[in-house]
Coordinates of C-alpha atoms in Angstrom, one line a residue:
M1 CA 48.1 -26.7 -128.7
E2 CA 45.5 -29.3 -129.6
H3 CA 44.1 -31.5 -127.0
G4 CA 42.1 -34.6 -127.0
V5 CA 38.4 -34.9 -126.8
L6 CA 38.5 -36.2 -123.1
F7 CA 40.8 -33.4 -122.0
N8 CA 38.4 -30.7 -123.3
I9 CA 35.6 -32.3 -121.8
F10 CA 37.3 -32.5 -118.4
I11 CA 38.2 -28.8 -118.7
Y12 CA 34.6 -27.9 -119.4
L13 CA 33.2 -30.0 -116.6
A14 CA 35.9 -28.7 -114.0
A15 CA 35.4 -25.1 -115.1
G16 CA 31.7 -25.3 -114.4
V17 CA 32.2 -27.3 -111.1
V18 CA 34.5 -24.7 -109.6
A19 CA 33.1 -21.5 -111.1
V20 CA 29.3 -22.1 -110.6
P21 CA 29.4 -22.6 -106.7
I22 CA 31.4 -19.5 -106.4
A23 CA 29.4 -17.4 -108.6
K24 CA 26.1 -18.6 -106.6
R25 CA 27.7 -18.0 -103.2
L26 CA 28.5 -14.3 -104.3
G27 CA 24.9 -14.0 -105.6
L28 CA 25.8 -13.8 -109.3
G29 CA 23.9 -17.0 -110.5
S30 CA 24.9 -20.0 -112.2
V31 CA 24.7 -18.4 -115.7
L32 CA 27.2 -15.8 -115.1
G33 CA 29.4 -18.4 -113.3
Y34 CA 29.5 -20.6 -116.5
L35 CA 30.3 -17.4 -118.8
I36 CA 33.1 -16.3 -116.3
A37 CA 34.4 -19.9 -116.4
G38 CA 34.4 -19.8 -120.4
V39 CA 36.4 -16.6 -120.4
I40 CA 39.0 -18.0 -118.0
V41 CA 39.6 -21.2 -119.9
G42 CA 39.2 -19.6 -123.4
P43 CA 41.8 -18.8 -126.0
Y44 CA 42.3 -15.3 -124.6
A45 CA 43.1 -16.1 -120.9
L46 CA 44.4 -19.5 -119.9
S47 CA 43.8 -21.1 -123.5
L48 CA 43.0 -24.7 -122.2
I49 CA 40.4 -25.6 -124.7
S50 CA 40.7 -26.3 -128.3
N51 CA 38.2 -26.6 -131.3
Q52 CA 35.9 -24.1 -129.8
E53 CA 33.6 -24.0 -132.6
Y54 CA 32.9 -27.8 -132.7
V55 CA 32.2 -27.6 -128.9
M56 CA 29.8 -24.7 -129.4
H57 CA 27.9 -26.7 -132.0
V58 CA 27.5 -29.7 -129.6
A59 CA 26.6 -27.4 -126.7
E60 CA 23.8 -25.6 -128.9
F61 CA 22.1 -28.8 -128.7
G62 CA 21.3 -27.8 -125.0
V63 CA 19.2 -25.1 -126.5
V64 CA 17.3 -27.5 -128.6
M65 CA 16.5 -29.8 -125.7
M66 CA 15.4 -26.7 -123.7
L67 CA 12.9 -25.8 -126.4
F68 CA 11.5 -29.5 -126.4
L69 CA 11.0 -29.2 -122.7
V70 CA 9.2 -25.9 -123.0
G71 CA 7.0 -27.5 -125.7
L72 CA 6.2 -30.2 -123.4
E73 CA 4.9 -27.5 -120.8
L74 CA 2.4 -26.0 -123.4
R75 CA -0.5 -28.0 -124.2
P76 CA -2.1 -27.0 -127.6
A77 CA -5.2 -25.5 -125.7
L78 CA -2.9 -23.4 -123.4
L79 CA -0.8 -22.4 -126.5
W80 CA -4.1 -21.2 -128.2
Q81 CA -4.8 -19.2 -125.0
L82 CA -1.5 -17.6 -125.3
K83 CA -2.0 -16.2 -128.9
M84 CA -2.8 -12.7 -127.8
P85 CA 0.2 -12.2 -125.7
I86 CA 2.6 -14.0 -128.2
L87 CA 1.5 -12.1 -131.2
G88 CA 0.9 -8.8 -129.2
T89 CA 3.8 -8.4 -126.8
G90 CA 6.2 -10.5 -129.0
G91 CA 5.3 -9.0 -132.3
L92 CA 5.5 -5.4 -131.1
Q93 CA 8.9 -5.9 -129.5
L94 CA 10.3 -7.6 -132.4
C95 CA 9.0 -5.0 -135.0
A96 CA 9.9 -2.0 -132.8
T97 CA 13.5 -3.1 -131.8
T98 CA 14.2 -4.0 -135.6
L99 CA 12.8 -0.6 -136.7
C100 CA 14.8 1.3 -134.1
I101 CA 18.0 -0.5 -134.9
F102 CA 17.4 -0.1 -138.6
L103 CA 16.8 3.7 -138.6
L104 CA 19.9 4.2 -136.4
L105 CA 22.3 2.1 -138.5
L106 CA 20.8 4.1 -141.7
T107 CA 21.8 7.4 -140.1
C108 CA 25.3 5.9 -139.5
G109 CA 25.5 5.3 -143.3
L110 CA 25.1 1.7 -143.6
A111 CA 23.3 0.3 -146.7
W112 CA 19.5 -0.3 -145.9
Q113 CA 19.9 -4.1 -146.7
T114 CA 22.7 -4.4 -144.1
A115 CA 20.9 -2.2 -141.5
L116 CA 17.9 -4.3 -141.9
A117 CA 19.6 -7.6 -141.5
I118 CA 21.4 -6.4 -138.4
G119 CA 18.2 -5.2 -136.9
L120 CA 16.3 -8.5 -137.4
I121 CA 19.4 -10.3 -136.0
V122 CA 19.8 -8.4 -132.7
A123 CA 16.0 -8.0 -132.1
L124 CA 16.1 -11.7 -130.8
S125 CA 16.8 -12.1 -127.2
S126 CA 18.5 -15.1 -125.5
T127 CA 15.9 -17.9 -124.8
A128 CA 18.6 -20.0 -122.8
I129 CA 20.0 -17.2 -120.6
V130 CA 16.5 -15.6 -119.9
L131 CA 14.7 -18.8 -118.9
Q132 CA 17.7 -20.1 -116.9
N133 CA 17.9 -17.0 -114.8
L134 CA 14.2 -16.7 -114.3
Q135 CA 13.8 -20.1 -113.4
E136 CA 16.8 -19.9 -110.8
R137 CA 14.9 -17.0 -109.3
E138 CA 11.6 -18.8 -109.3
L139 CA 10.1 -15.9 -111.4
M140 CA 8.5 -17.8 -114.3
K141 CA 5.0 -17.6 -112.8
T142 CA 5.2 -14.0 -112.4
E143 CA 3.7 -11.5 -114.8
A144 CA 7.0 -10.5 -115.8
G145 CA 8.2 -14.2 -116.3
K146 CA 5.0 -15.1 -118.3
N147 CA 5.4 -12.3 -120.6
A148 CA 9.0 -12.7 -121.1
F149 CA 8.3 -16.2 -122.1
A150 CA 5.7 -15.0 -124.5
V151 CA 8.1 -12.7 -126.3
L152 CA 10.9 -15.5 -126.4
L153 CA 8.2 -17.8 -127.9
F154 CA 7.3 -15.4 -130.8
Q155 CA 11.2 -14.7 -131.5
D156 CA 11.8 -18.4 -131.7
I157 CA 9.1 -18.8 -134.3
A158 CA 10.1 -15.8 -136.1
V159 CA 13.5 -17.2 -136.8
I160 CA 11.9 -19.1 -139.9
P161 CA 10.6 -16.1 -141.5
I162 CA 13.8 -14.1 -140.9
L163 CA 15.9 -16.9 -142.4
S164 CA 13.6 -16.6 -145.6
I165 CA 14.1 -12.7 -145.6
L166 CA 18.0 -12.5 -145.2
P167 CA 18.8 -13.9 -148.7
L168 CA 16.8 -11.3 -150.2
L169 CA 18.9 -8.6 -148.8
V170 CA 22.1 -9.4 -150.8
I171 CA 23.4 -5.9 -152.0
Q172 CA 24.9 -7.1 -155.0
D173 CA 25.0 -10.3 -157.2
T174 CA 27.6 -12.6 -156.1
A175 CA 28.9 -16.0 -157.0
F176 CA 27.0 -17.7 -154.1
V177 CA 25.1 -20.5 -155.3
E178 CA 21.7 -21.1 -153.5
S179 CA 20.6 -24.6 -153.8
A180 CA 19.9 -26.9 -156.8
I181 CA 16.5 -27.7 -155.1
P182 CA 13.7 -25.5 -156.6
S183 CA 12.0 -23.1 -154.1
W184 CA 8.7 -24.9 -154.5
Q185 CA 10.3 -28.3 -153.7
S186 CA 12.0 -26.9 -150.7
A187 CA 8.7 -25.4 -149.4
L188 CA 7.0 -28.8 -149.9
M189 CA 9.8 -30.5 -148.1
I190 CA 9.4 -28.2 -145.1
A191 CA 5.7 -28.7 -145.1
G192 CA 6.2 -32.5 -145.2
V193 CA 8.6 -32.4 -142.1
I194 CA 6.5 -30.2 -140.0
A195 CA 3.4 -32.3 -141.0
G196 CA 5.4 -35.5 -140.1
I197 CA 6.3 -34.2 -136.8
I198 CA 2.7 -33.5 -135.9
I199 CA 1.3 -36.7 -137.3
G200 CA 4.0 -38.7 -136.2
G201 CA 3.8 -37.3 -132.6
H202 CA 0.1 -38.3 -132.4
F203 CA 0.1 -41.7 -134.1
L204 CA 3.6 -43.1 -134.0
V205 CA 5.6 -41.6 -131.0
V206 CA 3.0 -42.0 -128.3
P207 CA 2.4 -45.9 -129.2
L208 CA 6.1 -46.3 -129.5
L209 CA 6.6 -44.7 -125.9
R210 CA 3.8 -46.9 -124.7
I211 CA 5.7 -50.1 -125.9
I212 CA 9.0 -48.8 -124.6
A213 CA 7.5 -48.0 -121.1
G214 CA 6.0 -51.5 -120.9
S215 CA 9.3 -52.9 -120.9
R216 CA 10.1 -51.2 -117.7
S217 CA 13.7 -50.5 -118.9
R218 CA 14.5 -46.9 -117.9
E219 CA 17.6 -46.6 -119.9
I220 CA 15.8 -47.6 -123.0
F221 CA 13.1 -45.0 -122.4
I222 CA 15.8 -42.3 -122.0
A223 CA 17.6 -43.7 -125.1
T224 CA 14.3 -43.2 -126.9
A225 CA 13.7 -39.8 -125.6
L226 CA 17.0 -38.7 -126.8
A227 CA 16.7 -40.3 -130.1
L228 CA 13.6 -38.6 -130.6
V229 CA 14.9 -35.1 -130.1
V230 CA 18.0 -35.8 -132.1
G231 CA 16.1 -37.3 -135.1
I232 CA 13.6 -34.2 -135.2
A233 CA 16.6 -31.9 -135.1
L234 CA 18.3 -33.6 -137.8
A235 CA 15.0 -33.7 -139.9
M236 CA 14.6 -29.8 -139.4
E237 CA 18.2 -29.1 -140.3
A238 CA 18.0 -31.2 -143.4
V239 CA 15.3 -29.0 -144.8
G240 CA 17.2 -25.7 -143.7
L241 CA 15.1 -24.8 -140.6
S242 CA 15.7 -24.3 -136.9
A243 CA 16.3 -27.6 -135.1
A244 CA 15.0 -25.8 -131.8
L245 CA 11.7 -24.8 -133.4
G246 CA 11.0 -28.4 -134.6
T247 CA 11.8 -29.9 -131.3
F248 CA 9.5 -27.3 -129.6
L249 CA 6.9 -28.1 -132.0
A250 CA 7.3 -32.0 -131.2
G251 CA 7.1 -30.9 -127.4
V252 CA 3.8 -29.3 -128.0
V253 CA 2.5 -32.4 -129.8
L254 CA 3.5 -34.7 -126.9
A255 CA 2.2 -32.2 -124.2
D256 CA -1.0 -34.1 -123.9
S257 CA 0.5 -37.5 -123.8
E258 CA 0.7 -39.4 -120.4
Y259 CA 4.5 -39.7 -121.0
R260 CA 5.1 -35.9 -120.7
H261 CA 6.4 -35.9 -117.1
E262 CA 8.7 -38.8 -117.8
L263 CA 10.2 -37.3 -120.8
E264 CA 10.8 -34.0 -118.9
S265 CA 12.6 -35.9 -115.9
D266 CA 14.6 -38.0 -118.3
I267 CA 15.9 -35.1 -120.6
E268 CA 16.2 -32.5 -118.0
P269 CA 19.8 -33.6 -116.8
F270 CA 21.2 -33.7 -120.3
K271 CA 19.4 -30.3 -120.9
S272 CA 21.0 -28.7 -118.0
L273 CA 24.6 -30.1 -118.6
L274 CA 24.7 -29.0 -122.3
L275 CA 23.2 -25.5 -121.4
G276 CA 26.0 -25.2 -119.0
I277 CA 28.7 -26.2 -121.7
F278 CA 26.8 -23.6 -124.1
F279 CA 27.2 -20.9 -121.6
I280 CA 31.0 -21.7 -121.1
S281 CA 31.4 -21.7 -124.9
V282 CA 29.9 -18.4 -125.2
G283 CA 32.2 -17.0 -122.7
A284 CA 35.2 -18.5 -124.5
S285 CA 34.0 -17.3 -127.8
I286 CA 34.6 -13.5 -126.7
N287 CA 37.1 -11.9 -129.2
F288 CA 39.2 -10.0 -126.9
N289 CA 41.5 -9.1 -129.6
L290 CA 38.6 -7.3 -131.5
L291 CA 37.6 -5.8 -128.0
L292 CA 41.1 -4.4 -127.3
D293 CA 41.4 -3.0 -130.9
Q294 CA 38.2 -1.1 -130.7
P295 CA 37.1 -0.9 -127.1
V296 CA 35.3 2.5 -127.5
L297 CA 33.2 1.4 -130.5
V298 CA 32.3 -2.0 -129.0
A299 CA 31.3 -0.5 -125.7
L300 CA 29.1 2.1 -127.4
L301 CA 27.6 -0.6 -129.5
V302 CA 26.8 -3.0 -126.6
T303 CA 25.4 -0.1 -124.5
G304 CA 23.3 1.1 -127.3
L305 CA 22.0 -2.4 -128.0
I306 CA 20.9 -2.9 -124.3
V307 CA 19.5 0.6 -124.0
I308 CA 17.4 0.4 -127.1
K309 CA 16.1 -3.1 -126.3
F310 CA 15.3 -2.0 -122.8
V311 CA 13.4 1.1 -123.7
V312 CA 11.5 -0.7 -126.4
L313 CA 10.5 -3.4 -123.9
F314 CA 9.6 -1.0 -121.1
I315 CA 7.3 0.8 -123.7
T316 CA 5.9 -2.5 -124.8
G317 CA 5.1 -3.3 -121.1
I318 CA 3.4 0.0 -120.7
V319 CA 1.2 -0.7 -123.8
F320 CA 0.3 -4.0 -122.4
K321 CA -0.4 -2.8 -118.9
I322 CA 2.3 -4.9 -117.3
Q323 CA 2.7 -3.8 -113.5
R324 CA 5.5 -1.2 -113.1
S325 CA 7.8 -3.4 -110.9
Q326 CA 7.3 -6.3 -113.1
N327 CA 8.0 -4.1 -116.2
W328 CA 11.5 -3.3 -114.8
L329 CA 12.1 -7.0 -114.5
F330 CA 10.6 -7.9 -117.9
S331 CA 12.8 -5.2 -119.6
C332 CA 16.0 -6.2 -117.8
A333 CA 15.5 -9.8 -118.6
L334 CA 15.3 -9.5 -122.3
A335 CA 17.7 -6.5 -123.0
Q336 CA 20.2 -8.6 -124.7
G337 CA 21.1 -10.4 -127.9
G338 CA 20.4 -14.1 -128.4
E339 CA 22.0 -17.5 -129.4
F340 CA 20.0 -17.4 -132.7
A341 CA 22.0 -14.3 -133.5
F342 CA 25.0 -16.7 -134.1
V343 CA 23.2 -18.9 -136.4
L344 CA 21.5 -15.9 -138.4
T345 CA 25.0 -14.1 -138.6
S346 CA 26.6 -17.2 -140.0
F347 CA 23.8 -17.7 -142.4
A348 CA 24.0 -13.9 -143.5
L349 CA 27.8 -14.2 -143.8
Q350 CA 27.5 -17.3 -146.1
R351 CA 24.9 -15.5 -148.4
Q352 CA 27.1 -12.3 -148.4
V353 CA 24.4 -10.3 -146.8
L354 CA 27.1 -9.1 -144.2
D355 CA 30.8 -8.9 -144.6
N356 CA 33.5 -10.6 -142.2
E357 CA 34.2 -7.4 -140.3
I358 CA 30.6 -6.6 -139.6
A359 CA 29.9 -10.2 -138.8
S360 CA 32.7 -10.5 -136.3
L361 CA 31.7 -7.2 -134.6
L362 CA 28.1 -8.4 -134.5
V363 CA 28.9 -11.5 -132.9
L364 CA 31.1 -9.8 -130.2
V365 CA 28.3 -7.2 -129.3
V366 CA 25.7 -10.0 -129.0
T367 CA 28.0 -12.1 -126.8
L368 CA 29.0 -9.2 -124.3
S369 CA 25.2 -8.3 -124.3
M370 CA 24.5 -11.9 -123.0
V371 CA 27.2 -11.6 -120.3
F372 CA 25.7 -8.5 -118.9
T373 CA 22.2 -9.9 -118.5
P374 CA 22.8 -11.6 -115.2
L375 CA 24.2 -8.3 -114.1
L376 CA 21.1 -6.3 -115.2
L377 CA 19.0 -8.9 -113.2
I378 CA 21.2 -8.5 -110.0
I379 CA 20.8 -4.7 -110.4
N380 CA 16.9 -5.3 -110.7
D381 CA 16.9 -7.4 -107.6
K382 CA 19.3 -5.3 -105.5
I383 CA 18.4 -1.6 -106.4
I384 CA 15.1 -1.4 -108.4
A385 CA 12.8 -4.2 -106.9
P386 CA 13.3 -2.9 -103.3
T387 CA 12.1 0.5 -104.1
F388 CA 8.7 -1.0 -104.7
K389 CA 6.4 -2.1 -101.8
R390 CA 6.5 -5.6 -103.0
K391 CA 8.8 -7.5 -105.2
L392 CA 6.4 -10.1 -106.6
P393 CA 2.6 -9.4 -107.3
Q394 CA -0.2 -11.3 -105.7
R395 CA -2.4 -13.7 -107.8
E396 CA -3.8 -12.1 -110.8
D397 CA -7.5 -11.3 -110.9
K398 CA -9.5 -14.1 -112.4
T399 CA -11.1 -11.8 -114.9
T400 CA -7.8 -11.7 -116.7
P401 CA -7.7 -9.4 -119.8
E402 CA -7.2 -10.8 -123.0
H403 CA -3.8 -9.5 -123.6
Q404 CA -2.4 -10.9 -120.3
I405 CA -1.2 -14.5 -120.0
P406 CA -3.6 -17.0 -118.3
D407 CA -2.3 -18.9 -115.3
D408 CA -1.6 -22.5 -116.3
T409 CA -2.1 -24.1 -112.8
D410 CA -0.6 -27.7 -112.3
S411 CA -2.6 -30.5 -111.0
S412 CA -3.5 -29.9 -107.4
V413 CA -3.6 -33.8 -106.3
I414 CA -0.9 -36.4 -106.9
I415 CA -2.1 -40.0 -106.9
A416 CA 0.8 -42.4 -106.1
G417 CA -0.1 -45.8 -107.4
F418 CA -3.2 -46.3 -109.6
G419 CA -4.6 -49.6 -108.1
G420 CA -8.0 -50.1 -107.1
F421 CA -8.1 -47.5 -104.3
G422 CA -6.2 -45.1 -106.6
Q423 CA -8.8 -45.5 -109.2
V424 CA -11.7 -44.8 -106.8
V425 CA -9.9 -41.6 -105.6
G426 CA -9.3 -40.6 -109.1
R427 CA -12.9 -40.9 -110.1
L428 CA -14.0 -39.0 -107.1
L429 CA -11.7 -36.0 -107.8
H430 CA -12.4 -36.3 -111.7
G431 CA -16.3 -35.9 -110.7
Y432 CA -15.4 -32.7 -108.9
H433 CA -13.5 -31.5 -111.9
I434 CA -10.2 -31.5 -109.9
N435 CA -7.0 -32.0 -112.0
T436 CA -4.7 -35.0 -110.9
T437 CA -1.3 -36.4 -111.8
I438 CA -0.9 -40.1 -111.6
L439 CA 2.2 -41.8 -110.7
E440 CA 2.2 -45.3 -111.8
N441 CA 4.9 -47.6 -113.5
D442 CA 2.5 -50.1 -115.0
V443 CA 1.2 -48.6 -118.4
G444 CA -1.6 -51.1 -118.7
Q445 CA -2.9 -50.3 -115.3
I446 CA -3.3 -46.7 -116.3
E447 CA -5.0 -47.6 -119.5

C-alpha cells in the first residue's frame, strides 16, 4: 500500500523516537536502535513504509553533511600532518583487504574481474556508523579513534579511483553505452569542479558568509550553509564523482575561516536527523527473502567478511604499533562494509561488472555487517576492554612517531565578546602563543 510523503516521514520519526531511547537504555547505542527500528517498520516486518529507495537517496545526504563537518575539523595544515597515518594505515588496510577477498573469491571459482570488483567494494568501511559510534562513546580522541578516522578518510578518498577502475573490469562486451562525453573532456570537467570548490571556497564563499553574517539573520545563514552543501553535492554528481568527497573538500577549504564553528552548529542538527533516517533505511533495506532462501551462505559470507577485515585491521594495527587494547577497538570498529558499497555496487551493476544475483547478495552481506558493528563494539566494551588494566590510554608522548596521528588540541581559552576588554585579553593571550576561540555576533568588530 502506497502512503503519502507525510505519513512516511511520520513513521521514520516515530520509529526513531521510540527505538533509540530504548536501545540506549539497554546499552545498545543509538545506531543499533535506528537499525532495529528500520527492520521493524520495513517491508519484511510491519511494512509501514513505501518508496524505500527514494527515502534512502534522501537519507544518504546525511552522510554528505557528515563529511562536510569532518572537513571543517581538518585544517589544511593538520591534514598535511595526517598524511602518513592516512596513506600508511589507510593504504595498507585497503590494499590488504582487497587482496585477501580477491584471492578467496578466485579460489571459489569467480572470474578475476568479479573477484577484484567485490574486493574493492567490501574493503570500504562505514564512515557513518563508525564515527557515530565512536563519538557516542567519546572515543574519537583515543589512539584507536584517530587511526580509525585516518583509515575512513583514506577510504572516502579512494572511492574516486575505484569508480574509475570498475568500468575496466567488464568481463565481456555489452550493449552498455558509456557517455557521449570524451574521457579527456570528462577529466577536464572534474578538474574544473574541484578547482572551483577550492578557489570559490577561498575567494567567494567566505566573503559571502561575511555579508550574510552581517545581516544578523540566523535563518538566512542556515539557508546559506545548506545551499552551499547541496550545491557542491550537485556539482560533484554532475561530473560523476562522490558528493560526499566534494563536500569534505569544501569543509577542509573552509576549516580556516572564522565561520567554521557557526557552520558546524547550524548543520549539525540536520546531519544528525538525516543520519538517523539513513540508519533506519539501512535496516529497512535488509532483504529477508534472500536471507531466508540462503541463510547458511549469507551467514558464512557475513562472518567471513567481518573476520577477514578484523584480522587485516589487527595486523595493520600491529604494523603501525597501535597499543594492544586500542588495536582491539580499532579492529572491531572498522570490521564491516560501508555505505559507499551501495553506490559502488549500483555503479558496477549498471556497467554489468556484476550481475543482479551477486549484487543483491553483496548488498545484503554489507548491510548485515553494518548491523553487527554496534554489537562488536559492545563485545569490546563489556568483554575485551575490561581484561586490560585501563580502557583508555593516557596522553601520548609528545615526541610522537611520524606514523602516529598528531593531537589536534582545541583552543584552550574562549573569549565571549570581543569589545575593548576582549581585544586586550586576546592580544595578551596571542602574545603568549595561547590559542583562543572568540564568540562575537558583530563581524565588523572581529575584523
